[in-house]
PDB file of C-alpha atoms in Angstrom:
ATOM      1  CA  GLU V 126       0.000   0.000   0.000  1.00  0.00           C
ATOM      2  CA  PRO V 127       1.346   3.460  -0.907  1.00  0.00           C
ATOM      3  CA  GLU V 128       2.785   5.405   2.002  1.00  0.00           C
ATOM      4  CA  VAL V 129       3.571   8.963   2.962  1.00  0.00           C
ATOM      5  CA  THR V 130       7.297   9.119   3.662  1.00  0.00           C
ATOM      6  CA  GLN V 131       9.073  11.725   5.749  1.00  0.00           C
ATOM      7  CA  THR V 132      12.745  12.583   6.135  1.00  0.00           C
ATOM      8  CA  PRO V 133      14.676  12.864   8.294  1.00  0.00           C
ATOM      9  CA  SER V 134      13.165  10.774  11.069  1.00  0.00           C
ATOM     10  CA  HIS V 135      15.009  12.833  13.649  1.00  0.00           C
ATOM     11  CA  GLN V 136      16.488  16.329  13.321  1.00  0.00           C
ATOM     12  CA  VAL V 137      18.478  18.076  16.013  1.00  0.00           C
ATOM     13  CA  THR V 138      19.166  21.757  15.538  1.00  0.00           C
ATOM     14  CA  GLN V 139      20.278  24.763  17.529  1.00  0.00           C
ATOM     15  CA  MET V 140      17.915  27.573  18.395  1.00  0.00           C
ATOM     16  CA  GLY V 141      17.820  30.193  15.644  1.00  0.00           C
ATOM     17  CA  GLN V 142      18.795  27.790  12.886  1.00  0.00           C
ATOM     18  CA  GLU V 143      16.638  27.055   9.848  1.00  0.00           C
ATOM     19  CA  VAL V 144      15.297  23.552   9.301  1.00  0.00           C
ATOM     20  CA  ILE V 145      13.534  21.952   6.359  1.00  0.00           C
ATOM     21  CA  LEU V 146      11.373  18.915   6.935  1.00  0.00           C
ATOM     22  CA  ARG V 147      10.639  16.830   3.880  1.00  0.00           C
ATOM     23  CA  CYS V 148       7.667  14.751   2.878  1.00  0.00           C
ATOM     24  CA  VAL V 149       6.776  12.672  -0.142  1.00  0.00           C
ATOM     25  CA  PRO V 150       2.973  12.356  -0.213  1.00  0.00           C
ATOM     26  CA  ILE V 151       1.151   9.494  -1.905  1.00  0.00           C
ATOM     27  CA  SER V 152       1.562  10.057  -5.629  1.00  0.00           C
ATOM     28  CA  ASN V 153      -2.036  10.625  -6.739  1.00  0.00           C
ATOM     29  CA  HIS V 154      -2.992  12.733  -3.727  1.00  0.00           C
ATOM     30  CA  LEU V 155      -3.900  16.362  -4.145  1.00  0.00           C
ATOM     31  CA  TYR V 156      -4.277  17.778  -0.637  1.00  0.00           C
ATOM     32  CA  PHE V 157      -1.329  18.002   1.730  1.00  0.00           C
ATOM     33  CA  TYR V 158      -1.077  18.796   5.397  1.00  0.00           C
ATOM     34  CA  TRP V 159       1.399  19.393   8.171  1.00  0.00           C
ATOM     35  CA  TYR V 160       0.506  18.598  11.751  1.00  0.00           C
ATOM     36  CA  ARG V 161       2.657  18.696  14.848  1.00  0.00           C
ATOM     37  CA  GLN V 162       2.534  16.903  18.177  1.00  0.00           C
ATOM     38  CA  ILE V 163       4.446  18.263  21.139  1.00  0.00           C
ATOM     39  CA  LEU V 164       5.474  15.425  23.453  1.00  0.00           C
ATOM     40  CA  GLY V 165       2.496  14.283  25.506  1.00  0.00           C
ATOM     41  CA  GLN V 166       0.086  16.676  23.824  1.00  0.00           C
ATOM     42  CA  LYS V 167      -2.528  16.456  21.107  1.00  0.00           C
ATOM     43  CA  VAL V 168      -1.946  16.403  17.376  1.00  0.00           C
ATOM     44  CA  GLU V 169      -2.338  19.994  16.140  1.00  0.00           C
ATOM     45  CA  PHE V 170      -3.145  21.227  12.657  1.00  0.00           C
ATOM     46  CA  LEU V 171      -0.552  23.549  11.136  1.00  0.00           C
ATOM     47  CA  VAL V 172      -1.379  24.046   7.473  1.00  0.00           C
ATOM     48  CA  SER V 173      -3.185  22.599   4.475  1.00  0.00           C
ATOM     49  CA  PHE V 174      -1.993  22.966   0.892  1.00  0.00           C
ATOM     50  CA  TYR V 175      -3.824  22.484  -2.381  1.00  0.00           C
ATOM     51  CA  ASN V 176      -3.195  23.515  -5.957  1.00  0.00           C
ATOM     52  CA  ASN V 177       0.196  24.956  -5.086  1.00  0.00           C
ATOM     53  CA  GLU V 178      -1.030  27.283  -2.409  1.00  0.00           C
ATOM     54  CA  ILE V 179      -1.917  27.326   1.260  1.00  0.00           C
ATOM     55  CA  SER V 180      -5.630  26.728   1.699  1.00  0.00           C
ATOM     56  CA  GLU V 181      -5.775  27.073   5.472  1.00  0.00           C
ATOM     57  CA  LYS V 182      -3.337  27.654   8.311  1.00  0.00           C
ATOM     58  CA  SER V 183      -3.564  27.715  12.068  1.00  0.00           C
ATOM     59  CA  GLU V 184      -2.397  30.431  14.445  1.00  0.00           C
ATOM     60  CA  ILE V 185       0.661  28.285  15.152  1.00  0.00           C
ATOM     61  CA  PHE V 186       1.758  28.697  11.530  1.00  0.00           C
ATOM     62  CA  ASP V 187       3.270  32.155  11.847  1.00  0.00           C
ATOM     63  CA  ASP V 188       5.790  33.979   9.654  1.00  0.00           C
ATOM     64  CA  GLN V 189       8.567  31.640  10.757  1.00  0.00           C
ATOM     65  CA  PHE V 190       6.878  28.768   8.928  1.00  0.00           C
ATOM     66  CA  SER V 191       6.542  28.200   5.214  1.00  0.00           C
ATOM     67  CA  VAL V 192       5.574  25.307   2.958  1.00  0.00           C
ATOM     68  CA  GLU V 193       6.545  24.507  -0.553  1.00  0.00           C
ATOM     69  CA  ARG V 194       5.974  21.898  -3.191  1.00  0.00           C
ATOM     70  CA  PRO V 195       9.129  22.456  -5.235  1.00  0.00           C
ATOM     71  CA  ASP V 196       8.513  19.598  -7.679  1.00  0.00           C
ATOM     72  CA  GLY V 197       5.839  17.034  -8.389  1.00  0.00           C
ATOM     73  CA  SER V 198       6.656  14.822  -5.454  1.00  0.00           C
ATOM     74  CA  ASN V 199       8.112  16.654  -2.454  1.00  0.00           C
ATOM     75  CA  PHE V 200       6.239  18.750   0.088  1.00  0.00           C
ATOM     76  CA  THR V 201       8.417  20.652   2.546  1.00  0.00           C
ATOM     77  CA  LEU V 202       7.946  22.533   5.790  1.00  0.00           C
ATOM     78  CA  LYS V 203      10.546  25.176   6.584  1.00  0.00           C
ATOM     79  CA  ILE V 204      11.039  26.786   9.957  1.00  0.00           C
ATOM     80  CA  ARG V 205      13.130  29.881   9.436  1.00  0.00           C
ATOM     81  CA  SER V 206      14.526  30.495  12.904  1.00  0.00           C
ATOM     82  CA  THR V 207      13.764  27.661  15.277  1.00  0.00           C
ATOM     83  CA  LYS V 208      12.755  28.198  18.886  1.00  0.00           C
ATOM     84  CA  LEU V 209      12.912  25.754  21.776  1.00  0.00           C
ATOM     85  CA  GLU V 210       9.137  25.435  21.713  1.00  0.00           C
ATOM     86  CA  ASP V 211       9.270  24.186  18.117  1.00  0.00           C
ATOM     87  CA  SER V 212      10.533  20.862  19.449  1.00  0.00           C
ATOM     88  CA  ALA V 213       7.865  18.327  18.487  1.00  0.00           C
ATOM     89  CA  MET V 214       6.949  15.520  16.140  1.00  0.00           C
ATOM     90  CA  TYR V 215       5.942  16.922  12.760  1.00  0.00           C
ATOM     91  CA  PHE V 216       3.608  14.808  10.672  1.00  0.00           C
ATOM     92  CA  CYS V 217       2.884  15.168   6.990  1.00  0.00           C
ATOM     93  CA  ALA V 218      -0.422  13.860   5.643  1.00  0.00           C
ATOM     94  CA  SER V 219      -2.171  13.677   2.301  1.00  0.00           C
ATOM     95  CA  ILE V 220      -5.521  12.744   0.778  1.00  0.00           C
ATOM     96  CA  ASN V 221      -6.729  12.417  -2.775  1.00  0.00           C
ATOM     97  CA  GLU V 222      -9.992  14.266  -2.348  1.00  0.00           C
ATOM     98  CA  GLN V 223     -11.827  16.340   0.205  1.00  0.00           C
ATOM     99  CA  GLY V 224     -14.898  15.138   2.009  1.00  0.00           C
ATOM    100  CA  PHE V 225     -14.816  11.835   3.782  1.00  0.00           C
ATOM    101  CA  SER V 226     -11.420  10.559   2.808  1.00  0.00           C
ATOM    102  CA  PRO V 227      -9.187   9.744   5.763  1.00  0.00           C
ATOM    103  CA  LEU V 228      -5.791  11.357   6.030  1.00  0.00           C
ATOM    104  CA  HIS V 229      -2.761   9.197   5.388  1.00  0.00           C
ATOM    105  CA  PHE V 230       0.017  10.139   7.794  1.00  0.00           C
ATOM    106  CA  GLY V 231       3.755   9.707   7.515  1.00  0.00           C
ATOM    107  CA  ASN V 232       5.775   8.441  10.464  1.00  0.00           C
ATOM    108  CA  GLY V 233       6.858  11.919  11.385  1.00  0.00           C
ATOM    109  CA  THR V 234      10.060  13.851  11.941  1.00  0.00           C
ATOM    110  CA  ARG V 235      11.110  14.366  15.524  1.00  0.00           C
ATOM    111  CA  LEU V 236      12.532  17.882  15.729  1.00  0.00           C
ATOM    112  CA  THR V 237      14.670  18.691  18.742  1.00  0.00           C
ATOM    113  CA  VAL V 238      15.734  22.304  19.196  1.00  0.00           C
ATOM    114  CA  THR V 239      18.546  22.844  21.689  1.00  0.00           C
TER     115      THR V 239
ATOM    116  CA  THR A 126     -12.074  27.072  18.071  1.00  0.00           C
ATOM    117  CA  GLN A 127     -13.467  23.621  17.451  1.00  0.00           C
ATOM    118  CA  LEU A 128     -12.703  21.256  20.298  1.00  0.00           C
ATOM    119  CA  LEU A 129     -12.913  17.530  20.488  1.00  0.00           C
ATOM    120  CA  GLU A 130     -12.921  16.302  24.060  1.00  0.00           C
ATOM    121  CA  GLN A 131     -11.780  12.745  24.499  1.00  0.00           C
ATOM    122  CA  SER A 132     -12.344  10.796  27.697  1.00  0.00           C
ATOM    123  CA  PRO A 133     -10.854   9.233  29.578  1.00  0.00           C
ATOM    124  CA  GLN A 134      -7.347  10.455  28.844  1.00  0.00           C
ATOM    125  CA  PHE A 135      -5.818   7.431  30.566  1.00  0.00           C
ATOM    126  CA  LEU A 136      -7.328   3.996  31.093  1.00  0.00           C
ATOM    127  CA  SER A 137      -5.706   0.930  32.571  1.00  0.00           C
ATOM    128  CA  ILE A 138      -7.732  -2.279  32.788  1.00  0.00           C
ATOM    129  CA  GLN A 139      -7.250  -6.019  32.995  1.00  0.00           C
ATOM    130  CA  GLU A 140      -7.240  -8.331  30.019  1.00  0.00           C
ATOM    131  CA  GLY A 141     -10.731  -9.557  29.191  1.00  0.00           C
ATOM    132  CA  GLU A 142     -12.572  -6.470  30.422  1.00  0.00           C
ATOM    133  CA  ASN A 143     -14.674  -4.213  28.213  1.00  0.00           C
ATOM    134  CA  LEU A 144     -14.109  -0.473  27.823  1.00  0.00           C
ATOM    135  CA  THR A 145     -15.532   2.562  26.082  1.00  0.00           C
ATOM    136  CA  VAL A 146     -13.734   5.711  24.977  1.00  0.00           C
ATOM    137  CA  TYR A 147     -15.751   8.832  24.253  1.00  0.00           C
ATOM    138  CA  CYS A 148     -15.191  11.712  21.876  1.00  0.00           C
ATOM    139  CA  ASN A 149     -17.467  14.755  22.281  1.00  0.00           C
ATOM    140  CA  SER A 150     -17.811  18.150  20.674  1.00  0.00           C
ATOM    141  CA  SER A 151     -20.251  20.999  20.253  1.00  0.00           C
ATOM    142  CA  SER A 152     -19.326  21.113  16.556  1.00  0.00           C
ATOM    143  CA  VAL A 153     -20.860  19.086  13.757  1.00  0.00           C
ATOM    144  CA  PHE A 154     -18.447  17.018  11.709  1.00  0.00           C
ATOM    145  CA  SER A 155     -18.863  15.776   8.158  1.00  0.00           C
ATOM    146  CA  SER A 156     -16.976  12.660   9.217  1.00  0.00           C
ATOM    147  CA  LEU A 157     -15.124  11.362  12.222  1.00  0.00           C
ATOM    148  CA  GLN A 158     -12.093   9.160  12.224  1.00  0.00           C
ATOM    149  CA  TRP A 159     -10.438   7.019  14.839  1.00  0.00           C
ATOM    150  CA  TYR A 160      -6.704   6.503  14.732  1.00  0.00           C
ATOM    151  CA  ARG A 161      -4.263   4.469  16.739  1.00  0.00           C
ATOM    152  CA  GLN A 162      -0.769   5.807  17.306  1.00  0.00           C
ATOM    153  CA  GLU A 163       2.255   3.813  18.432  1.00  0.00           C
ATOM    154  CA  PRO A 164       5.275   5.556  20.023  1.00  0.00           C
ATOM    155  CA  GLY A 165       7.487   7.188  17.407  1.00  0.00           C
ATOM    156  CA  GLU A 166       5.011   6.628  14.593  1.00  0.00           C
ATOM    157  CA  GLY A 167       2.275   8.551  12.850  1.00  0.00           C
ATOM    158  CA  PRO A 168      -1.438   7.967  13.479  1.00  0.00           C
ATOM    159  CA  VAL A 169      -2.840   4.942  11.659  1.00  0.00           C
ATOM    160  CA  LEU A 170      -6.470   4.999  10.608  1.00  0.00           C
ATOM    161  CA  LEU A 171      -8.804   2.472  12.232  1.00  0.00           C
ATOM    162  CA  VAL A 172     -12.170   3.592  10.874  1.00  0.00           C
ATOM    163  CA  THR A 173     -14.112   6.482   9.368  1.00  0.00           C
ATOM    164  CA  VAL A 174     -17.744   7.109  10.289  1.00  0.00           C
ATOM    165  CA  VAL A 175     -19.806   9.410   8.133  1.00  0.00           C
ATOM    166  CA  THR A 176     -23.538   9.034   8.753  1.00  0.00           C
ATOM    167  CA  GLY A 177     -25.231  10.081  11.976  1.00  0.00           C
ATOM    168  CA  GLY A 178     -26.018   6.976  14.027  1.00  0.00           C
ATOM    169  CA  GLU A 179     -23.585   4.849  12.028  1.00  0.00           C
ATOM    170  CA  VAL A 180     -22.048   1.850  13.754  1.00  0.00           C
ATOM    171  CA  LYS A 181     -18.955   0.108  12.420  1.00  0.00           C
ATOM    172  CA  LYS A 182     -17.297  -2.994  13.779  1.00  0.00           C
ATOM    173  CA  LEU A 183     -13.678  -3.999  13.455  1.00  0.00           C
ATOM    174  CA  LYS A 184     -13.300  -7.369  15.156  1.00  0.00           C
ATOM    175  CA  ARG A 185     -13.647  -6.572  18.886  1.00  0.00           C
ATOM    176  CA  LEU A 186     -13.821  -2.811  18.284  1.00  0.00           C
ATOM    177  CA  THR A 187     -17.175  -1.090  17.770  1.00  0.00           C
ATOM    178  CA  PHE A 188     -17.321   2.525  16.637  1.00  0.00           C
ATOM    179  CA  GLN A 189     -20.447   4.650  16.783  1.00  0.00           C
ATOM    180  CA  PHE A 190     -21.145   8.107  15.375  1.00  0.00           C
ATOM    181  CA  GLY A 191     -23.721  10.156  17.235  1.00  0.00           C
ATOM    182  CA  ASP A 192     -27.034  10.954  15.573  1.00  0.00           C
ATOM    183  CA  ALA A 193     -26.164  14.653  15.445  1.00  0.00           C
ATOM    184  CA  ARG A 194     -22.625  13.929  14.187  1.00  0.00           C
ATOM    185  CA  LYS A 195     -21.096  15.736  17.161  1.00  0.00           C
ATOM    186  CA  ASP A 196     -19.816  12.786  19.136  1.00  0.00           C
ATOM    187  CA  SER A 197     -18.479   9.273  18.784  1.00  0.00           C
ATOM    188  CA  SER A 198     -17.519   6.305  20.895  1.00  0.00           C
ATOM    189  CA  LEU A 199     -15.119   3.407  20.644  1.00  0.00           C
ATOM    190  CA  HIS A 200     -16.036   0.246  22.521  1.00  0.00           C
ATOM    191  CA  ILE A 201     -13.579  -2.624  22.929  1.00  0.00           C
ATOM    192  CA  THR A 202     -14.874  -6.005  23.989  1.00  0.00           C
ATOM    193  CA  ALA A 203     -12.660  -8.466  25.857  1.00  0.00           C
ATOM    194  CA  ALA A 204      -9.599  -6.227  25.716  1.00  0.00           C
ATOM    195  CA  GLN A 205      -6.233  -7.837  25.045  1.00  0.00           C
ATOM    196  CA  PRO A 206      -2.689  -6.628  25.792  1.00  0.00           C
ATOM    197  CA  GLY A 207      -2.252  -6.037  22.055  1.00  0.00           C
ATOM    198  CA  ASP A 208      -4.895  -3.321  22.266  1.00  0.00           C
ATOM    199  CA  THR A 209      -2.527  -1.197  24.355  1.00  0.00           C
ATOM    200  CA  GLY A 210      -1.806   2.122  22.659  1.00  0.00           C
ATOM    201  CA  LEU A 211      -2.885   5.709  22.091  1.00  0.00           C
ATOM    202  CA  TYR A 212      -6.311   6.082  20.489  1.00  0.00           C
ATOM    203  CA  LEU A 213      -7.157   9.350  18.775  1.00  0.00           C
ATOM    204  CA  CYS A 214     -10.456  10.632  17.483  1.00  0.00           C
ATOM    205  CA  ALA A 215     -10.391  13.281  14.784  1.00  0.00           C
ATOM    206  CA  GLY A 216     -13.245  15.181  13.171  1.00  0.00           C
ATOM    207  CA  LEU A 217     -13.400  16.680   9.719  1.00  0.00           C
ATOM    208  CA  ILE A 218     -14.930  20.121  10.096  1.00  0.00           C
ATOM    209  CA  GLN A 219     -17.857  20.769   7.750  1.00  0.00           C
ATOM    210  CA  GLY A 220     -16.880  23.253   5.083  1.00  0.00           C
ATOM    211  CA  ALA A 221     -13.269  23.392   6.239  1.00  0.00           C
ATOM    212  CA  GLN A 222     -10.248  21.509   5.076  1.00  0.00           C
ATOM    213  CA  LYS A 223      -8.712  20.253   8.269  1.00  0.00           C
ATOM    214  CA  LEU A 224      -8.955  17.416  10.717  1.00  0.00           C
ATOM    215  CA  VAL A 225      -9.259  18.375  14.390  1.00  0.00           C
ATOM    216  CA  PHE A 226      -7.894  15.877  16.898  1.00  0.00           C
ATOM    217  CA  GLY A 227      -8.922  14.992  20.402  1.00  0.00           C
ATOM    218  CA  GLN A 228      -6.281  14.755  23.123  1.00  0.00           C
ATOM    219  CA  GLY A 229      -6.137  11.002  22.833  1.00  0.00           C
ATOM    220  CA  THR A 230      -6.797   8.116  25.209  1.00  0.00           C
ATOM    221  CA  ARG A 231      -3.794   6.185  26.390  1.00  0.00           C
ATOM    222  CA  LEU A 232      -5.030   2.656  26.912  1.00  0.00           C
ATOM    223  CA  THR A 233      -3.120   0.006  28.866  1.00  0.00           C
ATOM    224  CA  ILE A 234      -4.352  -3.568  28.999  1.00  0.00           C
ATOM    225  CA  ASN A 235      -2.681  -5.555  31.745  1.00  0.00           C
ATOM    226  CA  PRO A 236      -2.227  -9.327  31.286  1.00  0.00           C
TER     227      PRO A 236
END
């Protein structure tokens, strides 16, 4: 069964540094998402992306965050200047159509900001 | 802000017992999904319920969507140690494009 893949699985970075988290969604999917999960807390929506533009973003997704689909396969999340509180698991997800389709999640990137 | 309240947040029971996890909201959802998440992995879909009042069964797991599509429950019969894990409910907001998650229920089944 096709999978959403994320790299790296674990990223350690220093506060203030830029990080790029990468995702390869399922190939025929059209809608892409980033979620994050701080340790011990709930899964939180960050941003949704469709037709090469952001369709919705949460209040967490401030100017330090950006997303891009640079080619036909990759979907990236960039954090421009990381803060300690950005430490979390970041999950990419995709679906092929809106409505009732369930999200397919990757296994996440654990970001640790020191 | 749409909130999904999941209860209980923690549940520890003996093998063979039955349990129910609840997911409640004041918002109406076009669908509701239950996921299971293992440590260090992403959520894995168990079931999607769409119609108010819908009941779906997955072996010993029974999922129900409330008539008003605001709440859902997960019932496990004769729980086994393999059922141990984090269970998440998530609702698809009508007219929006995002899934909203509950806080999760961390279930432990003791042999």
